[in-house]
Tab-separated table of C-alpha atoms in Angstrom:
chain	number	residue	atom	x	y	z
A	835	MET	CA	0.000	0.000	0.000
A	836	ARG	CA	2.809	2.396	0.910
A	837	LEU	CA	4.535	1.719	-2.420
A	838	MET	CA	1.269	2.377	-4.239
A	839	ILE	CA	0.869	5.728	-2.452
A	840	ILE	CA	4.429	6.694	-3.344
A	841	PHE	CA	3.911	5.633	-6.962
A	842	THR	CA	0.690	7.636	-7.221
A	843	ALA	CA	2.367	10.701	-5.739
A	844	LEU	CA	5.249	10.466	-8.196
A	845	LEU	CA	2.838	9.929	-11.058
A	846	THR	CA	0.720	12.957	-10.218
A	847	ALA	CA	3.835	15.066	-9.691
A	848	SER	CA	5.040	14.120	-13.160
A	849	LEU	CA	1.671	15.103	-14.614
A	850	VAL	CA	1.729	18.462	-12.848
A	851	HIS	CA	5.119	19.061	-14.446
A	852	ALA	CA	4.021	17.665	-17.817
A	853	GLY	CA	5.440	19.549	-20.741
A	854	SER	CA	2.463	19.472	-23.081
A	855	LEU	CA	-1.305	19.286	-23.291
A	856	HIS	CA	-0.896	16.042	-25.248
A	857	GLU	CA	0.747	14.395	-22.227
A	858	LEU	CA	-2.106	15.535	-19.997
A	859	ALA	CA	-4.896	14.526	-22.371
A	860	ASP	CA	-3.461	11.021	-22.623
A	861	GLY	CA	-2.299	10.896	-19.008
A	862	PRO	CA	-2.559	7.738	-16.899
A	863	LEU	CA	-4.748	9.424	-14.295
A	864	ARG	CA	-7.522	10.015	-16.829
A	865	SER	CA	-9.831	7.036	-17.170
A	866	THR	CA	-9.922	4.889	-20.294
A	867	GLU	CA	-13.470	6.129	-20.894
A	868	GLU	CA	-12.384	9.752	-20.674
A	869	LYS	CA	-9.480	9.299	-23.054
A	870	ALA	CA	-11.711	7.461	-25.533
A	871	ARG	CA	-13.721	10.673	-25.939
A	872	ASN	CA	-10.664	12.677	-27.003
A	873	GLU	CA	-11.495	11.520	-30.518
A	874	TYR	CA	-14.706	13.557	-30.457
A	875	ARG	CA	-13.839	16.418	-28.109
A	876	HIS	CA	-10.329	17.277	-29.396
A	877	PRO	CA	-9.233	18.784	-26.068
A	878	VAL	CA	-5.677	19.631	-27.103
A	879	GLU	CA	-6.694	21.377	-30.305
A	880	THR	CA	-9.592	23.130	-28.571
A	881	LEU	CA	-7.499	24.506	-25.710
A	882	LYS	CA	-4.852	25.638	-28.174
A	883	PHE	CA	-7.513	27.404	-30.232
A	884	PHE	CA	-8.620	29.243	-27.085
A	885	ASP	CA	-4.910	29.936	-26.383
A	886	VAL	CA	-4.982	28.643	-22.806
A	887	GLN	CA	-1.485	29.153	-21.359
A	888	PRO	CA	-0.211	27.521	-18.134
A	889	ASP	CA	0.317	30.864	-16.362
A	890	MET	CA	-3.228	32.139	-16.910
A	891	THR	CA	-6.257	32.490	-14.653
A	892	VAL	CA	-8.955	30.252	-16.124
A	893	VAL	CA	-12.567	29.470	-15.259
A	894	GLU	CA	-14.184	26.251	-16.447
A	895	VAL	CA	-17.957	26.662	-16.286
A	896	TRP	CA	-20.185	23.802	-15.112
A	897	PRO	CA	-17.419	21.191	-15.352
A	898	GLY	CA	-19.734	18.246	-14.637
A	899	SER	CA	-17.736	15.188	-13.636
A	900	GLY	CA	-14.434	16.892	-14.471
A	901	TRP	CA	-13.607	15.688	-17.978
A	902	TYR	CA	-11.808	18.900	-18.942
A	903	THR	CA	-10.784	19.588	-15.340
A	904	SER	CA	-8.472	16.567	-15.444
A	905	ILE	CA	-6.497	18.372	-18.161
A	906	LEU	CA	-6.825	21.974	-17.030
A	907	ALA	CA	-6.007	21.480	-13.339
A	908	PRO	CA	-2.506	20.021	-13.883
A	909	TRP	CA	-1.880	22.385	-16.823
A	910	LEU	CA	-2.459	25.408	-14.551
A	911	HIS	CA	-1.213	23.879	-11.304
A	912	GLN	CA	2.257	25.409	-11.088
A	913	HIS	CA	1.925	28.881	-12.546
A	914	GLY	CA	-1.774	29.552	-13.165
A	915	THR	CA	-5.041	29.833	-11.273
A	916	PHE	CA	-7.977	27.546	-11.987
A	917	TYR	CA	-11.600	28.111	-10.998
A	918	ALA	CA	-14.255	25.455	-11.468
A	919	ALA	CA	-17.614	27.242	-11.519
A	920	HIS	CA	-19.891	24.333	-10.679
A	921	PHE	CA	-23.473	23.986	-9.452
A	922	PRO	CA	-24.296	25.465	-6.022
A	923	GLU	CA	-24.125	23.001	-3.159
A	924	ASP	CA	-27.243	24.571	-1.664
A	925	SER	CA	-29.300	24.117	-4.838
A	926	ASP	CA	-32.843	22.783	-4.555
A	927	VAL	CA	-32.130	20.629	-7.637
A	928	PRO	CA	-31.006	17.130	-6.502
A	929	PHE	CA	-28.988	16.531	-9.686
A	930	TYR	CA	-26.986	19.712	-9.095
A	931	ARG	CA	-26.199	18.714	-5.501
A	932	ARG	CA	-25.141	15.194	-6.510
A	933	SER	CA	-23.002	16.453	-9.375
A	934	VAL	CA	-21.014	18.975	-7.347
A	935	THR	CA	-20.588	16.462	-4.506
A	936	LEU	CA	-19.129	13.866	-6.878
A	937	PHE	CA	-16.920	16.504	-8.476
A	938	LYS	CA	-15.486	17.555	-5.120
A	939	ALA	CA	-14.963	13.902	-4.193
A	940	ARG	CA	-12.899	13.482	-7.348
A	941	LEU	CA	-10.765	16.471	-6.393
A	942	ALA	CA	-10.258	15.157	-2.865
A	943	LYS	CA	-9.213	11.720	-4.130
A	944	THR	CA	-6.062	13.114	-5.773
A	945	PRO	CA	-5.063	16.240	-3.842
A	946	SER	CA	-1.605	16.377	-5.410
A	947	LEU	CA	-3.315	17.034	-8.736
A	948	TYR	CA	-6.358	19.045	-7.683
A	949	ASP	CA	-5.351	20.851	-4.493
A	950	HIS	CA	-5.179	24.227	-6.257
A	951	VAL	CA	-8.652	24.058	-7.826
A	952	ARG	CA	-10.909	26.834	-6.563
A	953	VAL	CA	-14.551	25.734	-6.672
A	954	THR	CA	-17.134	28.487	-7.137
A	955	ALA	CA	-20.798	28.345	-8.130
A	956	LEU	CA	-22.866	29.602	-11.042
A	957	ASN	CA	-26.666	29.587	-11.120
A	958	PRO	CA	-28.316	32.989	-11.589
A	959	PRO	CA	-29.873	34.866	-9.996
A	960	THR	CA	-28.497	33.624	-6.675
A	961	HIS	CA	-24.970	32.625	-7.742
A	962	THR	CA	-23.345	34.872	-10.333
A	963	VAL	CA	-19.749	35.445	-9.205
A	964	ILE	CA	-17.558	32.781	-10.821
A	965	ALA	CA	-14.287	34.561	-9.946
A	966	PRO	CA	-13.239	38.010	-8.717
A	967	ALA	CA	-14.305	40.655	-11.218
A	968	GLY	CA	-11.797	41.567	-13.914
A	969	THR	CA	-9.200	38.958	-12.917
A	970	VAL	CA	-9.697	36.133	-15.433
A	971	ASP	CA	-7.836	35.489	-18.707
A	972	ARG	CA	-10.081	32.718	-20.047
A	973	VAL	CA	-13.647	31.567	-19.381
A	974	LEU	CA	-14.416	28.214	-20.992
A	975	THR	CA	-17.755	26.468	-21.373
A	976	PHE	CA	-18.330	23.104	-23.027
A	977	ARG	CA	-21.833	21.990	-24.153
A	978	ASN	CA	-23.804	24.049	-21.643
A	979	VAL	CA	-25.617	26.807	-23.528
A	980	HIS	CA	-28.742	24.698	-24.184
A	981	ASN	CA	-29.185	24.246	-20.435
A	982	TRP	CA	-29.096	27.987	-19.813
A	983	ALA	CA	-31.440	28.663	-22.715
A	984	LYS	CA	-33.925	26.142	-21.324
A	985	ALA	CA	-33.787	27.826	-17.911
A	986	GLY	CA	-34.029	31.324	-19.386
A	987	LYS	CA	-30.670	32.250	-17.861
A	988	THR	CA	-28.415	32.700	-20.885
A	989	GLU	CA	-28.257	36.474	-20.632
A	990	ALA	CA	-27.377	36.406	-16.921
A	991	VAL	CA	-24.767	33.689	-17.412
A	992	PHE	CA	-22.962	35.550	-20.194
A	993	ALA	CA	-23.013	38.673	-18.040
A	994	SER	CA	-21.208	36.703	-15.308
A	995	PHE	CA	-18.559	35.676	-17.848
A	996	TYR	CA	-18.088	39.283	-18.913
A	997	ASP	CA	-17.734	40.510	-15.330
A	998	ALA	CA	-15.077	37.915	-14.467
A	999	LEU	CA	-12.860	38.470	-17.504
A	1000	LYS	CA	-10.128	41.054	-17.804
A	1001	PRO	CA	-10.392	43.510	-20.708
A	1002	GLY	CA	-8.861	41.551	-23.595
A	1003	GLY	CA	-9.821	38.242	-21.953
A	1004	ILE	CA	-11.256	35.388	-24.016
A	1005	LEU	CA	-14.531	33.497	-23.722
A	1006	GLY	CA	-14.367	30.066	-25.360
A	1007	VAL	CA	-17.634	28.311	-26.203
A	1008	VAL	CA	-18.161	24.769	-27.467
A	1009	GLU	CA	-21.795	23.799	-28.049
A	1010	HIS	CA	-23.941	21.329	-29.990
A	1011	ARG	CA	-24.766	23.019	-33.309
A	1012	ALA	CA	-28.243	23.394	-34.818
A	1013	PRO	CA	-29.136	24.636	-38.301
A	1014	GLU	CA	-29.670	28.416	-38.292
A	1015	VAL	CA	-33.286	28.013	-39.448
A	1016	ARG	CA	-34.329	26.022	-36.367
A	1017	PRO	CA	-36.677	27.942	-34.005
A	1018	LEU	CA	-35.347	28.590	-30.497
A	1019	GLU	CA	-37.955	26.344	-28.842
A	1020	ARG	CA	-36.865	23.465	-31.063
A	1021	GLN	CA	-33.197	24.209	-30.316
A	1022	ILE	CA	-33.876	23.934	-26.602
A	1023	GLU	CA	-35.922	20.761	-27.067
A	1024	THR	CA	-33.178	19.009	-29.068
A	1025	GLY	CA	-30.143	20.388	-27.203
A	1026	TYR	CA	-28.652	21.753	-30.420
A	1027	MET	CA	-28.233	25.559	-30.465
A	1028	SER	CA	-27.605	27.740	-33.489
A	1029	GLU	CA	-24.384	29.693	-33.813
A	1030	GLY	CA	-26.520	32.772	-34.410
A	1031	TYR	CA	-28.179	32.416	-31.006
A	1032	VAL	CA	-24.885	31.931	-29.147
A	1033	ILE	CA	-23.223	34.858	-30.923
A	1034	GLU	CA	-26.243	37.075	-30.257
A	1035	GLN	CA	-26.170	36.281	-26.537
A	1036	ALA	CA	-22.421	36.870	-26.288
A	1037	GLU	CA	-22.618	40.174	-28.164
A	1038	LYS	CA	-25.534	41.283	-25.985
A	1039	ALA	CA	-23.246	40.830	-22.967
A	1040	GLY	CA	-20.569	42.990	-24.605
A	1041	PHE	CA	-18.343	40.389	-26.270
A	1042	THR	CA	-16.953	40.523	-29.802
A	1043	LEU	CA	-16.618	37.375	-31.901
A	1044	VAL	CA	-12.951	36.842	-32.774
A	1045	GLU	CA	-12.865	33.525	-34.598
A	1046	ARG	CA	-14.745	30.304	-35.346
A	1047	SER	CA	-13.213	26.851	-35.649
A	1048	GLU	CA	-14.392	23.544	-37.094
A	1049	ILE	CA	-12.213	21.553	-34.678
A	1050	ASN	CA	-15.284	19.907	-33.145
A	1051	ALA	CA	-17.397	19.617	-36.281
A	1052	ASN	CA	-18.947	16.268	-37.152
A	1053	PRO	CA	-20.350	16.161	-40.709
A	1054	LYS	CA	-21.966	12.782	-39.976
A	1055	ASP	CA	-24.345	14.425	-37.517
A	1056	GLU	CA	-27.397	16.011	-39.142
A	1057	ALA	CA	-28.628	17.220	-35.727
A	1058	ASN	CA	-32.061	15.647	-36.207
A	1059	HIS	CA	-32.620	12.650	-33.927
A	1060	PRO	CA	-35.636	11.213	-32.045
A	1061	ALA	CA	-34.269	12.128	-28.607
A	1062	GLY	CA	-32.284	15.166	-29.677
A	1063	VAL	CA	-28.567	15.324	-29.050
A	1064	TRP	CA	-28.977	12.741	-26.280
A	1065	THR	CA	-29.718	10.124	-28.959
A	1066	LEU	CA	-25.996	10.078	-29.758
A	1067	PRO	CA	-23.144	8.858	-27.582
A	1068	PRO	CA	-22.315	9.173	-24.806
A	1069	SER	CA	-25.978	9.331	-23.686
A	1070	LEU	CA	-27.484	6.861	-26.198
A	1071	ARG	CA	-30.895	7.579	-24.740
A	1072	LEU	CA	-32.689	5.121	-27.036
A	1073	GLY	CA	-30.723	2.224	-25.585
A	1074	ASP	CA	-30.217	-0.605	-28.068
A	1075	LYS	CA	-32.538	0.856	-30.690
A	1076	ASP	CA	-30.390	1.722	-33.742
A	1077	ARG	CA	-27.426	1.787	-31.386
A	1078	ASP	CA	-24.871	0.876	-34.045
A	1079	THR	CA	-26.150	3.660	-36.282
A	1080	TYR	CA	-25.687	6.281	-33.580
A	1081	LEU	CA	-22.312	4.919	-32.532
A	1082	ALA	CA	-21.208	5.204	-36.158
A	1083	ILE	CA	-22.220	8.882	-36.164
A	1084	GLY	CA	-20.296	9.543	-32.975
A	1085	GLU	CA	-20.738	12.545	-30.715
A	1086	SER	CA	-22.562	15.664	-31.879
A	1087	ASP	CA	-21.566	18.266	-34.427
A	1088	ARG	CA	-20.285	21.237	-32.401
A	1089	MET	CA	-19.495	24.880	-32.905
A	1090	THR	CA	-16.286	26.237	-31.378
A	1091	LEU	CA	-16.393	30.007	-30.924
A	1092	LYS	CA	-13.841	32.464	-29.527
A	1093	PHE	CA	-15.024	35.809	-28.147
A	1094	ILE	CA	-13.088	38.699	-26.621
A	1095	LYS	CA	-13.987	41.213	-23.943
A	1096	PRO	CA	-12.941	44.462	-25.614
A	1097	LYS	CA	-10.113	46.417	-24.051
A	1098	GLU	CA	-11.268	49.611	-22.428
């Protein structure tokens, strides 16, 4: 047992000192299931597109189980600052409470890797401060906009991003992509949002679109499935029905957008 503890400590120390995002994305402390999704989520290319440097202050918004956290935390451990803006622990939504509890348990399990993570909360109107105002270099959100649209909180959420970022700071958004002609109600129902909607909400908060990327595009996904985006992996909400078909499509087609908070 003692040797195992020593080995784990050395392993996590080597990850904290890893020289590249590639080493972290394929690191031994990420589960096999997590690494299998690199094929669809392109974490290295995505973080490079958002220009996330190891000495920056970064907020990951609604990190869920910590898929991106397992890359960002060691990347920022030595020279940066990392905030995980999760669900509030005092939420009246059971799923939110369970999710943040499991996330914190993951952090506590490997303190040598996650001891510098600063957990905050985001859920307007009660929880809007994801980091001290004007201190953040990058705010990153992955596949969350449909949730905020459904709750009618998109405007408030983007305002929180704007407040946290420094002038010249970057907001990076990855989201399931709907055709532009799809009505907003249908976007919310299917989980696929249009680029036009996301850009509109960001610009309303004060952001300027800098660049788009097709890093996370999936031309096999026509964004029109019986159970919306959750028809595809990893959810596979229809179970065994047409499972092979949906596995062959892979994860959803996604927009990848980079916005800037203008310098004053």
